[in-house]
Short mmCIF file of C-alpha atoms in Angstrom, two decimals:
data_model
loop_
_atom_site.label_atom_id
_atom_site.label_comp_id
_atom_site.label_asym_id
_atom_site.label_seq_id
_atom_site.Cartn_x
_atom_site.Cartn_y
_atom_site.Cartn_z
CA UNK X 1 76.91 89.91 103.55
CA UNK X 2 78.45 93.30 102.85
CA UNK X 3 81.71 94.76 102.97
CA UNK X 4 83.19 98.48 102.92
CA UNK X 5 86.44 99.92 100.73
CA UNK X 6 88.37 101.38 103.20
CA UNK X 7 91.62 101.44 101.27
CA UNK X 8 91.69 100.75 98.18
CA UNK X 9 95.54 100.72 96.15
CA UNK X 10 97.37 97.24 94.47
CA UNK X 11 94.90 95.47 97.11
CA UNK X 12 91.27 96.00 98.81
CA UNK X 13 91.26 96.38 102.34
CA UNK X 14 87.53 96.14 103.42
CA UNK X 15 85.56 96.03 106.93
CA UNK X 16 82.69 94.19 107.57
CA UNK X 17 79.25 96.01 107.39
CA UNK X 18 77.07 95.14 110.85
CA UNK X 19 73.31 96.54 109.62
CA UNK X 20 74.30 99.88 108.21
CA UNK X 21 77.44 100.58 110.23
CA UNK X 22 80.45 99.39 109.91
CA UNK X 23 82.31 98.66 113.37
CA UNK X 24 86.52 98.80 111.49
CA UNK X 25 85.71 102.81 110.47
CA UNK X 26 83.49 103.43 113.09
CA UNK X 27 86.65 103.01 115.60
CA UNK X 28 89.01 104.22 113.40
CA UNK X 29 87.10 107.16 113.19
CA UNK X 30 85.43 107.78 116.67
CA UNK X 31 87.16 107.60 120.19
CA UNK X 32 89.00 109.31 122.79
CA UNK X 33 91.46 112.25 122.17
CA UNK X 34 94.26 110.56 123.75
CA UNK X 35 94.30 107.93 120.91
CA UNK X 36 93.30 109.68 118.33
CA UNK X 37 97.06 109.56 116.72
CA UNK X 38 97.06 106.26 117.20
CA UNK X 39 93.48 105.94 115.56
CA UNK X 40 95.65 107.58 112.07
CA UNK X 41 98.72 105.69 112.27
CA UNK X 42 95.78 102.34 111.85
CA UNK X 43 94.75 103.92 109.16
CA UNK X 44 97.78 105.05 107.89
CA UNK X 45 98.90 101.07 108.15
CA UNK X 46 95.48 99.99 105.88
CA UNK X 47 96.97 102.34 103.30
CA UNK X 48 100.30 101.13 103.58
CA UNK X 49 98.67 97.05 103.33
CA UNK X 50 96.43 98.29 100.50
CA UNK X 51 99.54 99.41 98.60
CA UNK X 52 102.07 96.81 99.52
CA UNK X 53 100.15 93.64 100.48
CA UNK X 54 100.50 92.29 103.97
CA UNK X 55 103.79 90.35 102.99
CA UNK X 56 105.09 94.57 102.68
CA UNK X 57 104.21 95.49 106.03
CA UNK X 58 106.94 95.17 109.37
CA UNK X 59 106.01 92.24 111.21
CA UNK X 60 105.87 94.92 114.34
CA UNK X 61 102.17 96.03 112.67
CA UNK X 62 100.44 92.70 112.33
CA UNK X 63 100.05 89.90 115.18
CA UNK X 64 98.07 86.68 114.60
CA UNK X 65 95.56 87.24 117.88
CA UNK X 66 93.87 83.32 117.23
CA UNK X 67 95.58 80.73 115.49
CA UNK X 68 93.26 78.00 115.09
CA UNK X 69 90.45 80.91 114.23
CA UNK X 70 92.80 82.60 111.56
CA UNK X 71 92.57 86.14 113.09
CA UNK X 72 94.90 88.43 113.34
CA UNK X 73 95.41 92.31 114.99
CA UNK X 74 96.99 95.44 113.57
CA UNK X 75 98.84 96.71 116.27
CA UNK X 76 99.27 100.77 116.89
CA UNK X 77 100.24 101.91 121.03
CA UNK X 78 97.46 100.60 122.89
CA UNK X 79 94.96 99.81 120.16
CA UNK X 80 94.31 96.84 118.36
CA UNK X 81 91.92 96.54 115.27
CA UNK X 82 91.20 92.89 114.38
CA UNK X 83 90.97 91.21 111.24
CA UNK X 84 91.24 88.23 108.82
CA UNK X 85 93.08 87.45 105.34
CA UNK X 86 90.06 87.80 102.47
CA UNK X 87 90.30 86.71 98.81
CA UNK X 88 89.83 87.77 94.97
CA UNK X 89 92.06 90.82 95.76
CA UNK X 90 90.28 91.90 99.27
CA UNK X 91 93.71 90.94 101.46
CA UNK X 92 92.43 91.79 104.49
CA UNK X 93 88.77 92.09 105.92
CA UNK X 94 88.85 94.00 109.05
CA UNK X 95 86.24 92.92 112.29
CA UNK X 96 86.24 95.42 114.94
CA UNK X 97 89.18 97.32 117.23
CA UNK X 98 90.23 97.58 121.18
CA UNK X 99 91.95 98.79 123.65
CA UNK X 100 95.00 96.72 124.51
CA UNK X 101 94.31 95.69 128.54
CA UNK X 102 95.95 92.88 128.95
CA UNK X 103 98.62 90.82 127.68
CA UNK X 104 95.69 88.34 125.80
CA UNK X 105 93.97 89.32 122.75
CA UNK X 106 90.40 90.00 123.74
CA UNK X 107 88.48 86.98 123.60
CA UNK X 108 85.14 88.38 122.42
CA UNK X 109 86.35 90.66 119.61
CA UNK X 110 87.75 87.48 118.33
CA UNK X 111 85.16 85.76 118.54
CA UNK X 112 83.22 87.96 116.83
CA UNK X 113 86.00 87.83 114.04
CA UNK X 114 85.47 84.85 113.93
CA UNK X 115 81.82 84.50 113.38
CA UNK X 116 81.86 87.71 110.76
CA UNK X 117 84.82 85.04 109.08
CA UNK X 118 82.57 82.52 108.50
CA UNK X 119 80.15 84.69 107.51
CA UNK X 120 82.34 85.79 105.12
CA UNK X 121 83.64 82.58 103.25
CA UNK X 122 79.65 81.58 103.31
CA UNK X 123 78.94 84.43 101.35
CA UNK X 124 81.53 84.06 99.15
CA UNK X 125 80.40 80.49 98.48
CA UNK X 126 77.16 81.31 97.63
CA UNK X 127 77.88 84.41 96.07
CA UNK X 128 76.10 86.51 97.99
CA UNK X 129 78.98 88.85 99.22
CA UNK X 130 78.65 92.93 98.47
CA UNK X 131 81.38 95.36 98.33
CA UNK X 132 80.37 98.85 98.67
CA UNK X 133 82.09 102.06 98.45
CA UNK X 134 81.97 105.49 101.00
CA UNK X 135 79.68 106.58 98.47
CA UNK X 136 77.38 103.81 98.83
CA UNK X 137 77.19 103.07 102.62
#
């Protein structure tokens, strides 16, 4: 399995590579005009994590989406961009982002966080997990 830097400080904060792409930055980085401040402030908050750890964040930013699946949700206006606590310095590997449309967090981006968590741990097990930089991917 690989993972991408995208913010790198004190802490890693990485997204999970899907093929080539890699579904955290593509949202972050793509999308309509109307949220496209909202699309900076997320990555304005994976700086701030990056920097401070997640324990340095307001509690307003991060919301645990699926308890008994471990994910949580970085919250900015209407969007949501998914994730799950890593280890060995990565604090937080991020899935995939939404639009908020409901009061629920949306059950197949979790899922899918869910799966690419597993994923993860395997890897790490195993020893098979890669971190590459913008450079690289």
């Amino acid at each position: 399995m690989r993972v991408k830097q995208l913010a790198v400080n004190r802490f890693e904060v990485v997204g999970v590579m899907d093929g080539d792409a890699c579904p955290a930055e593509l949202f972050l980085l793509e999308g309509e005009k109307a949220t496209e401040a909202n699309r900076l402030g997320l990555t304005q908050i994976l700086a701030t994590v990056a920097e401070r750890g997640l324990d340095g964040v307001p509690s307003a930013w991060v919301h645990e989406a699926n308890k008994s699946e471990k994910i949580y949700e970085f919250i900015k206006g209407p969007l949501r961009l998914f994730f799950f606590k890593g280890k060995n310095g990565q604090i937080v590997v991020c899935t995939s982002g939404v639009r908020k449309s409901g009061q629920k967090a949306d059950k197949a981006a979790v899922k899918r966080s869910a799966r690419w968590r597993e994923e993860y741990y395997t890897a790490l097990e195993n020893d098979a997990l890669t971190t590459v930089d913008n450079d690289e991917a």
